[in-house]
GROMACS .gro file of C-alpha atoms in nm:
model
  258
    1MET     CA    1   0.329   1.161   2.056
    2LEU     CA    2   0.685   1.086   2.017
    3PRO     CA    3   0.946   1.339   1.915
    4GLN     CA    4   0.954   1.171   1.573
    5ASP     CA    5   0.626   1.163   1.546
    6ARG     CA    6   0.581   1.565   1.608
    7HIS     CA    7   0.901   1.603   1.364
    8ARG     CA    8   0.700   1.423   1.085
    9GLU     CA    9   0.369   1.632   1.159
   10ILE     CA   10   0.569   1.965   1.152
   11MET     CA   11   0.739   1.891   0.840
   12LYS     CA   12   0.381   1.809   0.679
   13GLN     CA   13   0.252   2.141   0.726
   14LEU     CA   14   0.576   2.308   0.631
   15TYR     CA   15   0.525   2.123   0.330
   16GLU     CA   16   0.217   2.199   0.301
   17PHE     CA   17   0.213   2.606   0.415
   18GLN     CA   18   0.615   2.664   0.362
   19THR     CA   19   0.582   2.825   0.760
   20VAL     CA   20   0.453   2.729   1.099
   21LYS     CA   21   0.381   2.903   1.434
   22ILE     CA   22   0.475   2.778   1.762
   23SER     CA   23   0.187   2.896   1.927
   24SER     CA   24  -0.041   2.707   1.628
   25LEU     CA   25   0.170   2.408   1.682
   26SER     CA   26   0.163   2.387   2.058
   27LYS     CA   27  -0.257   2.364   2.011
   28THR     CA   28  -0.234   2.129   1.722
   29LEU     CA   29   0.002   1.892   1.878
   30ASN     CA   30  -0.129   1.933   2.243
   31VAL     CA   31   0.196   2.019   2.360
   32THR     CA   32   0.382   2.311   2.551
   33ARG     CA   33   0.529   2.592   2.358
   34GLU     CA   34   0.866   2.501   2.526
   35THR     CA   35   0.846   2.140   2.368
   36ILE     CA   36   0.792   2.269   1.998
   37ARG     CA   37   1.065   2.515   2.062
   38LYS     CA   38   1.283   2.220   2.152
   39ASP     CA   39   1.167   2.024   1.841
   40LEU     CA   40   1.226   2.312   1.588
   41TYR     CA   41   1.551   2.353   1.747
   42GLU     CA   42   1.671   1.966   1.706
   43MET     CA   43   1.508   2.007   1.345
   44GLU     CA   44   1.724   2.283   1.288
   45GLU     CA   45   2.014   2.101   1.413
   46MET     CA   46   1.967   1.812   1.147
   47GLY     CA   47   1.929   2.077   0.844
   48LEU     CA   48   1.550   2.016   0.830
   49VAL     CA   49   1.407   2.341   0.898
   50ARG     CA   50   1.520   2.718   0.960
   51LYS     CA   51   1.403   2.885   1.293
   52VAL     CA   52   1.239   3.263   1.244
   53HIS     CA   53   1.055   3.464   1.492
   54GLY     CA   54   0.766   3.297   1.659
   55GLY     CA   55   0.817   2.931   1.457
   56ALA     CA   56   1.020   2.816   1.129
   57ILE     CA   57   1.056   2.780   0.796
   58LEU     CA   58   1.123   2.491   0.566
   59ASN     CA   59   1.482   2.460   0.486
   60LYS     CA   60   1.457   2.407   0.075
   61ALA     CA   61   1.812   2.422   0.028
   62ASN     CA   62   1.893   2.114   0.247
   63LEU     CA   63   1.541   1.900   0.165
   64GLU     CA   64   1.583   1.922  -0.190
   65THR     CA   65   1.970   1.805  -0.229
   66ASN     CA   66   2.058   1.822  -0.597
   67TYR     CA   67   2.013   1.450  -0.751
   68ALA     CA   68   2.368   1.509  -0.914
   69ASP     CA   69   2.521   1.627  -0.610
   70ARG     CA   70   2.383   1.305  -0.425
   71LYS     CA   71   2.515   1.074  -0.625
   72SER     CA   72   2.870   1.115  -0.541
   73ALA     CA   73   2.781   1.096  -0.157
   74ASN     CA   74   2.900   0.790  -0.011
   75GLU     CA   75   2.899   0.635  -0.364
   76ALA     CA   76   3.186   0.350  -0.258
   77GLU     CA   77   2.905   0.214   0.005
   78LYS     CA   78   2.605   0.270  -0.211
   79ARG     CA   79   2.769   0.101  -0.478
   80ALA     CA   80   2.867  -0.203  -0.310
   81ILE     CA   81   2.521  -0.227  -0.156
   82ALA     CA   82   2.393  -0.212  -0.514
   83LYS     CA   83   2.589  -0.510  -0.620
   84ARG     CA   84   2.487  -0.734  -0.315
   85ALA     CA   85   2.107  -0.630  -0.365
   86ALA     CA   86   2.146  -0.727  -0.743
   87GLN     CA   87   2.242  -1.062  -0.637
   88PHE     CA   88   1.850  -1.116  -0.558
   89VAL     CA   89   1.725  -1.085  -0.901
   90GLU     CA   90   1.676  -1.370  -1.103
   91ASP     CA   91   1.589  -1.399  -1.510
   92GLY     CA   92   1.211  -1.387  -1.564
   93ASP     CA   93   1.182  -1.169  -1.266
   94THR     CA   94   0.917  -0.849  -1.248
   95LEU     CA   95   1.097  -0.575  -1.035
   96TYR     CA   96   0.989  -0.264  -0.903
   97VAL     CA   97   1.302  -0.016  -0.878
   98ASP     CA   98   1.261   0.301  -0.668
   99TYR     CA   99   1.384   0.626  -0.771
  100GLY     CA  100   1.730   0.731  -0.596
  101THR     CA  101   2.112   0.744  -0.638
  102THR     CA  102   2.164   0.395  -0.494
  103ALA     CA  103   1.865   0.246  -0.747
  104LEU     CA  104   2.047   0.424  -1.038
  105LEU     CA  105   2.355   0.203  -0.922
  106PHE     CA  106   2.176  -0.112  -0.856
  107ILE     CA  107   2.014  -0.104  -1.213
  108ARG     CA  108   2.358  -0.119  -1.362
  109GLU     CA  109   2.447  -0.415  -1.180
  110ILE     CA  110   2.132  -0.607  -1.321
  111LEU     CA  111   2.182  -0.542  -1.688
  112ASN     CA  112   2.319  -0.873  -1.768
  113LYS     CA  113   2.005  -0.998  -1.661
  114ARG     CA  114   1.778  -1.179  -1.919
  115ASN     CA  115   1.401  -1.149  -1.951
  116LEU     CA  116   1.329  -0.891  -1.671
  117THR     CA  117   1.024  -0.667  -1.604
  118ILE     CA  118   1.104  -0.349  -1.483
  119VAL     CA  119   0.860  -0.083  -1.319
  120THR     CA  120   1.023   0.207  -1.201
  121ASN     CA  121   0.861   0.593  -1.186
  122SER     CA  122   1.251   0.707  -1.235
  123LEU     CA  123   1.328   0.865  -1.548
  124PRO     CA  124   1.710   0.813  -1.518
  125ILE     CA  125   1.644   0.453  -1.409
  126ALA     CA  126   1.402   0.387  -1.716
  127ASN     CA  127   1.650   0.544  -1.922
  128GLU     CA  128   1.922   0.295  -1.826
  129ALA     CA  129   1.711  -0.015  -1.863
  130ILE     CA  130   1.489   0.090  -2.210
  131ASP     CA  131   1.792   0.010  -2.428
  132PHE     CA  132   1.807  -0.363  -2.334
  133SER     CA  133   1.643  -0.608  -2.569
  134ASP     CA  134   1.549  -0.825  -2.305
  135PHE     CA  135   1.393  -0.588  -2.066
  136GLU     CA  136   1.019  -0.464  -2.059
  137VAL     CA  137   1.031  -0.151  -1.872
  138ILE     CA  138   0.719  -0.004  -1.758
  139ILE     CA  139   0.724   0.355  -1.647
  140ILE     CA  140   0.482   0.466  -1.345
  141GLY     CA  141   0.312   0.789  -1.506
  142GLY     CA  142   0.238   1.112  -1.333
  143GLN     CA  143   0.375   1.444  -1.275
  144VAL     CA  144   0.761   1.485  -1.291
  145ARG     CA  145   0.945   1.603  -0.981
  146LYS     CA  146   1.223   1.765  -1.167
  147ASN     CA  147   1.489   1.764  -0.866
  148GLU     CA  148   1.439   1.368  -0.832
  149LYS     CA  149   1.354   1.312  -1.204
  150SER     CA  150   1.097   1.098  -1.059
  151LEU     CA  151   0.701   1.058  -1.113
  152PHE     CA  152   0.427   1.093  -0.858
  153GLY     CA  153   0.079   1.201  -0.819
  154PRO     CA  154  -0.263   1.065  -0.854
  155LEU     CA  155  -0.199   0.933  -1.202
  156ALA     CA  156   0.095   0.732  -1.066
  157TYR     CA  157  -0.109   0.602  -0.751
  158ARG     CA  158  -0.426   0.537  -1.001
  159GLY     CA  159  -0.157   0.333  -1.209
  160ILE     CA  160  -0.023   0.162  -0.948
  161GLU     CA  161  -0.346  -0.051  -0.849
  162LYS     CA  162  -0.300  -0.276  -1.101
  163ILE     CA  163   0.053  -0.358  -1.070
  164PHE     CA  164   0.198  -0.619  -0.895
  165VAL     CA  165   0.553  -0.744  -0.859
  166ASP     CA  166   0.807  -1.023  -0.758
  167LYS     CA  167   1.041  -0.810  -0.577
  168GLY     CA  168   1.061  -0.437  -0.485
  169PHE     CA  169   1.430  -0.248  -0.438
  170PHE     CA  170   1.423   0.066  -0.240
  171GLY     CA  171   1.636   0.359  -0.144
  172VAL     CA  172   1.536   0.529   0.173
  173SER     CA  173   1.591   0.891   0.350
  174GLY     CA  174   1.609   0.730   0.715
  175VAL     CA  175   1.608   0.398   0.876
  176ASP     CA  176   1.479   0.423   1.279
  177ILE     CA  177   1.311   0.192   1.478
  178GLN     CA  178   1.021   0.365   1.602
  179ALA     CA  179   1.001   0.539   1.278
  180GLY     CA  180   1.053   0.254   1.044
  181PHE     CA  181   1.193   0.343   0.697
  182THR     CA  182   1.110   0.690   0.590
  183ASN     CA  183   1.162   0.904   0.294
  184ILE     CA  184   1.183   1.301   0.304
  185HIS     CA  185   0.975   1.339  -0.020
  186MET     CA  186   0.625   1.342   0.004
  187GLY     CA  187   0.517   1.259  -0.358
  188GLU     CA  188   0.766   0.969  -0.411
  189SER     CA  189   0.711   0.847  -0.033
  190GLU     CA  190   0.342   0.788  -0.163
  191VAL     CA  191   0.482   0.580  -0.431
  192SER     CA  192   0.681   0.371  -0.289
  193ARG     CA  193   0.458   0.310   0.020
  194LEU     CA  194   0.205   0.161  -0.245
  195MET     CA  195   0.423  -0.037  -0.414
  196MET     CA  196   0.576  -0.191  -0.095
  197GLY     CA  197   0.209  -0.324  -0.077
  198HIS     CA  198   0.240  -0.470  -0.414
  199SER     CA  199   0.564  -0.628  -0.373
  200LYS     CA  200   0.635  -1.011  -0.255
  201LYS     CA  201   0.964  -0.917  -0.105
  202ASN     CA  202   1.055  -0.611  -0.030
  203ILE     CA  203   1.424  -0.519   0.001
  204ILE     CA  204   1.569  -0.186   0.108
  205MET     CA  205   1.918  -0.033   0.016
  206ALA     CA  206   2.031   0.196   0.266
  207ASP     CA  207   2.419   0.284   0.370
  208SER     CA  208   2.496   0.374   0.728
  209SER     CA  209   2.444   0.735   0.707
  210LYS     CA  210   2.091   0.684   0.681
  211PHE     CA  211   2.083   0.513   1.027
  212ASN     CA  212   1.908   0.681   1.319
  213ILE     CA  213   1.780   0.976   1.055
  214VAL     CA  214   1.419   1.035   1.115
  215SER     CA  215   1.269   1.176   0.774
  216MET     CA  216   0.918   1.301   0.723
  217ASN     CA  217   0.741   1.041   0.552
  218GLN     CA  218   0.726   0.696   0.651
  219ILE     CA  219   0.727   0.454   0.365
  220ALA     CA  220   0.710   0.117   0.574
  221SER     CA  221   0.735  -0.013   0.910
  222ILE     CA  222   1.016  -0.241   0.991
  223GLU     CA  223   0.775  -0.575   0.986
  224GLN     CA  224   0.711  -0.476   0.564
  225VAL     CA  225   1.057  -0.526   0.491
  226ASP     CA  226   1.203  -0.873   0.409
  227ILE     CA  227   1.597  -0.759   0.354
  228LEU     CA  228   1.774  -0.485   0.437
  229VAL     CA  229   2.104  -0.432   0.269
  230THR     CA  230   2.376  -0.171   0.445
  231ASP     CA  231   2.736  -0.144   0.483
  232LYS     CA  232   2.990  -0.233   0.795
  233SER     CA  233   2.954   0.107   0.967
  234ALA     CA  234   2.548   0.086   1.029
  235ASP     CA  235   2.471   0.098   1.373
  236MET     CA  236   2.502  -0.229   1.513
  237ASP     CA  237   2.265  -0.168   1.800
  238LEU     CA  238   1.970  -0.058   1.557
  239LEU     CA  239   2.059  -0.366   1.313
  240LYS     CA  240   2.021  -0.585   1.624
  241GLN     CA  241   1.662  -0.433   1.676
  242ILE     CA  242   1.563  -0.449   1.312
  243LYS     CA  243   1.681  -0.844   1.309
  244GLU     CA  244   1.463  -0.910   1.606
  245LYS     CA  245   1.164  -0.825   1.354
  246ASN     CA  246   1.242  -1.097   1.133
  247VAL     CA  247   1.397  -0.844   0.871
  248GLU     CA  248   1.727  -1.045   0.713
  249ILE     CA  249   2.025  -0.835   0.765
  250ILE     CA  250   2.320  -0.839   0.492
  251ILE     CA  251   2.640  -0.627   0.585
  252GLU     CA  252   2.827  -0.554   0.270
  253THR     CA  253   3.225  -0.502   0.275
  254ILE     CA  254   3.339  -0.210   0.032
  255GLU     CA  255   3.600  -0.338  -0.222
  256GLN     CA  256   3.921  -0.171  -0.188
  257ASP     CA  257   4.098  -0.095  -0.485
  258ASN     CA  258   4.423  -0.257  -0.550
   0.00000   0.00000   0.00000
């Protein structure tokens, strides 16, 4: 089992039980205690966990970053990426727009389009689109995740079964050639994963800070993605590997203020 796979399994257990023990993880993952200690040390360095005597606990302060705080992080890059991704939208399209801060910037870039059907699990995105008479807005129902202002859970998953779209636009928490495109939150990850299977074309919007980041849940393998829009600071070696998987890479330049 690769370290990234162990990290994701550890995170799953932490989300379920809030704490993990080195002895138990060693048996479950069939590795030495020293390997688990090294994993936990690396995960603590990434801000995912906090080590305690004999194990670790979930570092909720870092994982549950407030939505409002994240909106200002790498905003110029996100705005440029959102503007470029919007060029793939055509009048009459049926779209899925994922939750997240880049997705919110994206929806503002397509308000001039006509006759769109927008499917989303994000309350802020639905709120942006709902006042436009040319848009039909479909909100995937479910339980509200207050921190993200998004919907997930069994009701959402059942609702997705009969929803199919032309194009899906997704934000991610991590991009890694082995882990694929990942997302740190369990509930929304499942919504994103299901909608990727119901979209004719999948477009990922990821600024350079997301590269070589291993988050908890994989929402898509590299092969499931059609287009990746990022910025010029992205890891070029990783982009080359992703391009070799037949993913179209678009590198957007940030517009400078005069």
